[in-house]
Coordinates of C-alpha atoms and ligand atoms in Angstrom, one line a residue:
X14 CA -0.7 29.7 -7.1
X15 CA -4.1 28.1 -5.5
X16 CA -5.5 25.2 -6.9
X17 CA -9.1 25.1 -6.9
X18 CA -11.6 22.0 -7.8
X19 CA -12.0 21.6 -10.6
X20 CA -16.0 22.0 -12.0
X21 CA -17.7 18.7 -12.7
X22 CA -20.4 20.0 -15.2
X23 CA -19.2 22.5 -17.1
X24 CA -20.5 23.6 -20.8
X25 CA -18.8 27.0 -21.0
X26 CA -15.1 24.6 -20.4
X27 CA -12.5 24.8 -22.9
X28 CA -12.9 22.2 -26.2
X29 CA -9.7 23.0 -27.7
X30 CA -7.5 20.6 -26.7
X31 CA -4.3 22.9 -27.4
X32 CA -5.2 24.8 -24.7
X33 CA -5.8 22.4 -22.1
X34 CA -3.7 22.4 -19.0
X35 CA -2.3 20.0 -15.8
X36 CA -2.8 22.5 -13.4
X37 CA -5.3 25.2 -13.2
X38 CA -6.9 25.2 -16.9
X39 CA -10.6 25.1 -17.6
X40 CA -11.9 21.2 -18.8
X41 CA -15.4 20.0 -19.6
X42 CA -14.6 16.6 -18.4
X43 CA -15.8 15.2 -21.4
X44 CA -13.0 11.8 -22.5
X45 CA -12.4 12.5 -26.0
X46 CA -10.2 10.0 -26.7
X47 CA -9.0 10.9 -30.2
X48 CA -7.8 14.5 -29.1
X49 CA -5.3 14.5 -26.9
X50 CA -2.8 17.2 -25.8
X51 CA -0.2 14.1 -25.1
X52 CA -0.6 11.7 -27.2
X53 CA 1.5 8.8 -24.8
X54 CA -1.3 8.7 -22.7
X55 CA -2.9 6.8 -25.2
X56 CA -0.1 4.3 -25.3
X57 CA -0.4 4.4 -21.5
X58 CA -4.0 4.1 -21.3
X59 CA -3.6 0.9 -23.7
X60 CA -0.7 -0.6 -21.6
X61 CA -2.7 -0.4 -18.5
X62 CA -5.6 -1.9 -19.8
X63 CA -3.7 -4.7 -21.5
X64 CA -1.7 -5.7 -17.6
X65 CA -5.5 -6.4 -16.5
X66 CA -4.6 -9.3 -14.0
X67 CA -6.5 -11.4 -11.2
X68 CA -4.7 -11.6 -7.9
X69 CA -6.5 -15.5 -7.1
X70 CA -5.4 -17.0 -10.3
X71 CA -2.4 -17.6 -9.2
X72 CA -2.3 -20.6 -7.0
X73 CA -0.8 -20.3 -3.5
X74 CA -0.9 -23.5 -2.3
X75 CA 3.3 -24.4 -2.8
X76 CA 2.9 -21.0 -0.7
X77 CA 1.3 -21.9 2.2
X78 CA 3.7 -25.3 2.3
X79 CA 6.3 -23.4 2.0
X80 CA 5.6 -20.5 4.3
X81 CA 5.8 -23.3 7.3
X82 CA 9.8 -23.9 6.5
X83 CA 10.8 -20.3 6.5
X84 CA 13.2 -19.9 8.8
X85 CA 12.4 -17.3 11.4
X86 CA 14.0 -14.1 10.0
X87 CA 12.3 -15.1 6.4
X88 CA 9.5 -14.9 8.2
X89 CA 9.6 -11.9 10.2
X90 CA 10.8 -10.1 6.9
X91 CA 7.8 -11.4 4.7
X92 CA 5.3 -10.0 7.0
X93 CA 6.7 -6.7 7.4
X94 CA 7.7 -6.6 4.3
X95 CA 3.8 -7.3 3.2
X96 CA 2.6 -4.8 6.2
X97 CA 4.4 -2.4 4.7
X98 CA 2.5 -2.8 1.0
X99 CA -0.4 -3.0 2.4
X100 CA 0.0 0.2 3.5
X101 CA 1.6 1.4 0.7
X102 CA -1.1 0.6 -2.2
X103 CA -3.8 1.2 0.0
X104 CA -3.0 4.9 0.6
X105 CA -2.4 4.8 -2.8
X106 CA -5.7 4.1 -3.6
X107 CA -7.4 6.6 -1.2
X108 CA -4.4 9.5 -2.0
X109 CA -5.1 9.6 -6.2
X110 CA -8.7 10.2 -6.5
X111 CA -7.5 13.8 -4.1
X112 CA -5.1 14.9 -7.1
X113 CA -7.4 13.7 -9.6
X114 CA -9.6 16.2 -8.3
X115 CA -7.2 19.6 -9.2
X116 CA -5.8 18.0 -12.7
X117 CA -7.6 19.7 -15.4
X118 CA -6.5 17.5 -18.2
X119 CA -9.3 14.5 -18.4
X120 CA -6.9 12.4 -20.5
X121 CA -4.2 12.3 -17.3
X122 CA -7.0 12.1 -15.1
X123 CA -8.6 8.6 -17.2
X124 CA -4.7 7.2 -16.4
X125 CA -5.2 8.4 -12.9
X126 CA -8.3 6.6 -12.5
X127 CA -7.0 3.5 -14.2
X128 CA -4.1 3.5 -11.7
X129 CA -6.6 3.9 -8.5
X130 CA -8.5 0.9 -9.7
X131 CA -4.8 -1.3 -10.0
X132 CA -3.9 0.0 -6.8
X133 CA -7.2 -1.4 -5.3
X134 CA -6.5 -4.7 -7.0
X135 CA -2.7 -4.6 -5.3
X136 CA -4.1 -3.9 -1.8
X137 CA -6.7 -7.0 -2.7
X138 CA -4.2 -9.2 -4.0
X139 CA -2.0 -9.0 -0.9
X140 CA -5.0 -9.9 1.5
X141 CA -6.1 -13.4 -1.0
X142 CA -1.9 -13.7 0.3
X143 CA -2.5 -13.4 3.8
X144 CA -6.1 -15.3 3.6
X145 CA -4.4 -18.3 1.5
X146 CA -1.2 -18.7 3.5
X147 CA -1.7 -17.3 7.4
X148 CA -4.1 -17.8 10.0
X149 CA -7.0 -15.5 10.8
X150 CA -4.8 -14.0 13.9
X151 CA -1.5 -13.6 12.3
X152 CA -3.5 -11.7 9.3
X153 CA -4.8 -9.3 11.6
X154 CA -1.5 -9.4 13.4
X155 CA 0.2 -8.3 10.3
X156 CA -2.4 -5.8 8.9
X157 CA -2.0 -3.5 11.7
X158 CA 2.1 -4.2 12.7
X159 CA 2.1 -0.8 11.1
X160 CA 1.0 1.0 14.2
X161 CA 2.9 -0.9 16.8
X162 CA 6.4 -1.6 15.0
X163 CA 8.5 1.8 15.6
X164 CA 10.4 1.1 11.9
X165 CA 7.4 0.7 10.2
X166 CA 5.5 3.9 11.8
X167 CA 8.2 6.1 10.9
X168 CA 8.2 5.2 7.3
X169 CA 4.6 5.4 7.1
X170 CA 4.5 8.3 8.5
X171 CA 7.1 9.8 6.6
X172 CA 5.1 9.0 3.4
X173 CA 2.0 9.6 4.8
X174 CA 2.3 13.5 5.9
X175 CA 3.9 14.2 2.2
X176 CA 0.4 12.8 0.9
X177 CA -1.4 15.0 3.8
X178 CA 0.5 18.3 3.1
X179 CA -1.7 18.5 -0.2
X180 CA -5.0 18.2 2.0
X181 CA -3.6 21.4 3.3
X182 CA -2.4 23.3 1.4
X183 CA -3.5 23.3 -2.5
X184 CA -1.1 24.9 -4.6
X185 CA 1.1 24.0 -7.0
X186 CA 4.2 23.8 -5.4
X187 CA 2.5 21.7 -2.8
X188 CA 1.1 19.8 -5.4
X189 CA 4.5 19.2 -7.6
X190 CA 6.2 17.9 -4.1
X191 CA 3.1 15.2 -4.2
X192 CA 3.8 14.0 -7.5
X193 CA 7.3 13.8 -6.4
X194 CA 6.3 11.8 -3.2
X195 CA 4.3 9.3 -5.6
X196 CA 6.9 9.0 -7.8
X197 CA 9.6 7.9 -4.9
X198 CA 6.8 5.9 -3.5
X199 CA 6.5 3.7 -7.0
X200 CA 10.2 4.0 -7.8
X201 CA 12.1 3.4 -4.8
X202 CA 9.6 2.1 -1.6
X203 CA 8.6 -0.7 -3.4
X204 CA 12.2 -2.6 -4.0
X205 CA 14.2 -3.9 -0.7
X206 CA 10.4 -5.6 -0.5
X207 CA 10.1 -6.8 -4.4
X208 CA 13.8 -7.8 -4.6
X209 CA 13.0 -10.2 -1.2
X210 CA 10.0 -11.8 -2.6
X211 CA 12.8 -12.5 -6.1
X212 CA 14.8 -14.2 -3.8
X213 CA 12.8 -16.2 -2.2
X214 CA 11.7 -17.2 -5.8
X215 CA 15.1 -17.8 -7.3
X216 CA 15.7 -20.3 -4.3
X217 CA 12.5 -22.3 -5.2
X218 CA 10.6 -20.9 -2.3
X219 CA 6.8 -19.1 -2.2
X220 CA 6.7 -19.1 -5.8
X221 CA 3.1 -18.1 -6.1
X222 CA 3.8 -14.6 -3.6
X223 CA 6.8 -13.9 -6.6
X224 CA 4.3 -14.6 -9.3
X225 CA 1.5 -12.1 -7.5
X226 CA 4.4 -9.5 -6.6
X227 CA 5.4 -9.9 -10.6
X228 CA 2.6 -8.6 -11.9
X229 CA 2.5 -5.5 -8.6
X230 CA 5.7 -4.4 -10.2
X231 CA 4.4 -4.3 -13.6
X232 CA 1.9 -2.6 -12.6
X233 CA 4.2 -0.1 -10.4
X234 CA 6.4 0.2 -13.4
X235 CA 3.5 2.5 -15.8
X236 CA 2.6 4.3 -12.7
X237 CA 6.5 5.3 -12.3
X238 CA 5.9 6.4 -15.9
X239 CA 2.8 8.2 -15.4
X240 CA 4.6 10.2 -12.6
X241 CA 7.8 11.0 -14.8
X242 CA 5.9 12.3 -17.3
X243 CA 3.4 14.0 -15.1
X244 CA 6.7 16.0 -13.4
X245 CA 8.3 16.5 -16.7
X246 CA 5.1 17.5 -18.7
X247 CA 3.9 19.9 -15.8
X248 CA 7.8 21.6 -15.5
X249 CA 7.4 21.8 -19.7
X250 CA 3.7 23.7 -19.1
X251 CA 4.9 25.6 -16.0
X252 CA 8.7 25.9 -15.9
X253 CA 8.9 29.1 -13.5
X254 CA 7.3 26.8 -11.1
X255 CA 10.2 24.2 -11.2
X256 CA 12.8 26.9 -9.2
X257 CA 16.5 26.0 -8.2
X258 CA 14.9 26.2 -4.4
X259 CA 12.5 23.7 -5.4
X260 CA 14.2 21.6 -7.3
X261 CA 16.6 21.1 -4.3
X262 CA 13.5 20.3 -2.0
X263 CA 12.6 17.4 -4.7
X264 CA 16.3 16.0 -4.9
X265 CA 16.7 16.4 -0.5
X266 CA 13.1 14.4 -1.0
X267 CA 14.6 11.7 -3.3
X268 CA 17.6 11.3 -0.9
X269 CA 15.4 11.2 2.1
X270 CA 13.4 8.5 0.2
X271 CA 16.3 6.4 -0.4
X272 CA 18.3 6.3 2.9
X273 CA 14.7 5.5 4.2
X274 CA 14.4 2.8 2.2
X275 CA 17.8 1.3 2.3
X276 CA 17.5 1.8 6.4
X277 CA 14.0 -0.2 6.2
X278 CA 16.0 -2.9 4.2
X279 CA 18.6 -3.3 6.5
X280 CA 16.1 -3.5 9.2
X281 CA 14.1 -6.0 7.5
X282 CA 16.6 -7.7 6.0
X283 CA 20.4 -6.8 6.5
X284 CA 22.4 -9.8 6.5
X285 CA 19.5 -12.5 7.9
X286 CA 18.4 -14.2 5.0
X287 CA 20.4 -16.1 2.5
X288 CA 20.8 -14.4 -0.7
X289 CA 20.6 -11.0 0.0
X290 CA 22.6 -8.8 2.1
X291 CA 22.8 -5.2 3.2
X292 CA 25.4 -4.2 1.0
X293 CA 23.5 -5.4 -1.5
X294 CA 20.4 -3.8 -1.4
X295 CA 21.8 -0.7 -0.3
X296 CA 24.0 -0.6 -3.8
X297 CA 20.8 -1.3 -5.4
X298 CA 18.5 1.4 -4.1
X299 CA 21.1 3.8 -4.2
X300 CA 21.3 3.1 -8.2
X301 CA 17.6 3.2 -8.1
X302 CA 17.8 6.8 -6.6
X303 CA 20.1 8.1 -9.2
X304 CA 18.6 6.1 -12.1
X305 CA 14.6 8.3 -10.7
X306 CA 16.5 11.2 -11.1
X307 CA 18.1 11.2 -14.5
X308 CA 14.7 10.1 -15.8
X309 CA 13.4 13.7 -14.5
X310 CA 16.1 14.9 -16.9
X311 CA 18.8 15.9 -14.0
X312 CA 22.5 14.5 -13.8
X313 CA 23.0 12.0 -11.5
X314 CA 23.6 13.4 -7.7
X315 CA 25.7 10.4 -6.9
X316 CA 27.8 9.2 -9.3
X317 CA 29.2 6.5 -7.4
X318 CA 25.9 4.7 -8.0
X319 CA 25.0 4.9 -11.9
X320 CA 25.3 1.0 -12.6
X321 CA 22.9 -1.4 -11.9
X322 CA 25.0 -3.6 -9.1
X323 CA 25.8 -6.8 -10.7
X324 CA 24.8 -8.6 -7.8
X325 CA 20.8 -7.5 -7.8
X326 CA 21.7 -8.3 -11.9
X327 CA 18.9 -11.1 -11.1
X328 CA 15.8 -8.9 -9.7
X329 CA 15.2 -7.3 -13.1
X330 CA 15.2 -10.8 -14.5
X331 CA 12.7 -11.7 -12.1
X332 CA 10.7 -8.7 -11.9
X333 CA 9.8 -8.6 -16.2
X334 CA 6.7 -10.5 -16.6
X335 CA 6.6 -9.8 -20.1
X336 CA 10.1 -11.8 -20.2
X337 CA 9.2 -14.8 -18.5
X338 CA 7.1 -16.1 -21.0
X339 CA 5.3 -18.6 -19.2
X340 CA 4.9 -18.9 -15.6
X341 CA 7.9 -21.2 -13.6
X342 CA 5.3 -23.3 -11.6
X343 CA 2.0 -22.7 -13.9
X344 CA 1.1 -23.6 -17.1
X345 CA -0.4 -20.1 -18.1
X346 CA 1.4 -17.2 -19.8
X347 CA 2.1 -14.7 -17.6
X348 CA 0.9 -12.3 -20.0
X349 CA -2.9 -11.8 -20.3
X350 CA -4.4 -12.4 -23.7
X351 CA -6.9 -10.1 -24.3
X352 CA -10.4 -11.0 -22.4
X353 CA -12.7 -12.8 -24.2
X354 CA -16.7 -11.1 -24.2
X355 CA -18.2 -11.7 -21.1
X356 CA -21.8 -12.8 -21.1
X357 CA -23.9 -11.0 -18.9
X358 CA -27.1 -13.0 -17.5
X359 CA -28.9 -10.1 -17.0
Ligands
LIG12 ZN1 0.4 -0.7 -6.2
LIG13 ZN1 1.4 2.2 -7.9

């Protein structure tokens, strides 16, 4: 089926909620928030709002210290490893507001936007990094390593023609393989990167570049759920869209994904920097892989992999901001309390 824009005024759209639809149904765009089809989108919406976060409150300057004593393969591996999100969150941030455009459920949409504006913040968050802890050059040197370093293209491109494919071609199997491209990009791109900045933590080291990667992977962690639920609400709407062929393509996607990532981690990382190894992250994003799949409601495709490694044990410790009640190096609670009024001059 071909997706078409959605209208953006539109009085004669349809006010029962019931018979609202994902793909291809008939909205006013009015954001009634006490009717909605799915009701977790309110605990969503809420969950989003409350992670509201502030990339320069976290203080960088044990970073920038510390950042001078890397050794060279730390180095290397924390500039392509930010290159790389950099790329990431800021296609992110341009790819959302194109799917926004065909969903014709304004509740998922609200979440869509919410998302955009965190991916903005993630893409901001990394440059206060590079301003607070690299020189002007090496910034710039690191912004654009994606065009020049042949690992990094590939992935990026890899990622980047899923996202493209959609320009293309709008219909809805086009469109359910770019929710599945999302969905690998917040569940498996972001972790050989995440678990190095862990490390780095749990040895003392760059603790401010953990603390702003903490709140990242909170942040990636609703989007994950946003995309599971988009897949598995869309296959419960449309189910003869979600065919055995398909299904295939989305699994050979989620494969692709991982050996991609686990390749990039290796190439990154492999066995240069102490803590981590290849073996290690390689067990982990293969776990990952099958861990994404079982949450779309399939078995696992490789049950080798179903248990979270006990040597990466550690990253999920470090990664749960909600866990670490207070800050290691700050005295400020990780978790935001809720803003207090602001007081506009105007
Ligand atoms: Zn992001
Ligand atoms: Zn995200």
């Amino acid at each position: 089926m071909l997706l078409h824009k959605k209208a953006l005024f539109n009085p004669q759209g349809e006010t029962d909620i019931r018979r609202g639809k994902i793909l291809g149904g008939n909205p006013t765009n009015l954001n009634d928030f006490n009717h909605l089809k799915y009701p977790w989108t309110s605990q969503w919406y809420r969950q989003a709002m409350n992670n509201f976060w502030i990339p320069e409150e976290i203080n960088l300057a044990q970073d920038l210290k510390d950042y001078q004593h890397l050794d060279p393969a730390e180095k290397s591996a924390y500039n392509k490893i930010l290159s790389f999100l950099i790329f990431l969150d800021s296609l992110q941030t341009a790819n959302l507001p194109r799917l926004t455009e065909y969903v014709t459920l304004s509740e998922l949409c609200l979440c869509l936007n919410i998302q955009t504006f965190q991916e903005s913040v993630h893409s901001q968050s990394y440059s206060y990094m590079l301003d607070s802890i690299v020189s002007p050059a090496e910034r710039m040197e690191i912004l654009y390593q994606w065009k020049d370093d042949a690992h990094l293209l590939a992935r990026n491109t890899f990622i980047g023609n899923l996202y493209n494919e959609f320009q293309e071609k709008q219909d809805d199997v086009t469109f359910v393989k770019v929710l599945m491209a999302n969905y690998i990009l917040e569940g498996i791109y972001f972790y050989s990167g995440f678990s190095f900045f862990y490390n780095l933590s749990r040895q003392g080291r760059m603790p401010g570049s953990a603390q702003e990667i903490r709140y990242i992977n909170r942040d990636e962690n609703t989007h994950l759920w946003l995309f599971r639920s988009l897949i598995t609400e869309l296959k419960a709407e449309e189910p003869q869209l979600f065919t055995p062929e398909l299904e295939a393509e989305l699994l050979a996607m989620l494969q692709e994904g991982v050996r991609q990532e686990i390749a990039w981690g290796q190439y990154v990382i492999g066995d240069k920097v102490s803590g981590l190894n290849s073996r290690m992250l390689s067990d982990y994003i293969q776990y990952l892989g099958n861990l994404r799949w079982q949450s779309l409601g399939y078995a696992p495709y490789d049950p080798a992999h179903t248990h979270e490694p006990p040597s990466m044990a550690w990253v999920a410790q470090y990664a749960d901001a909600n866990l670490v009640k207070t800050d290691f190096f700050e005295a400020r609670s990780t978790a935001y309390a809720k803003s207090t009024a602001l007081i506009d001059d105007l």
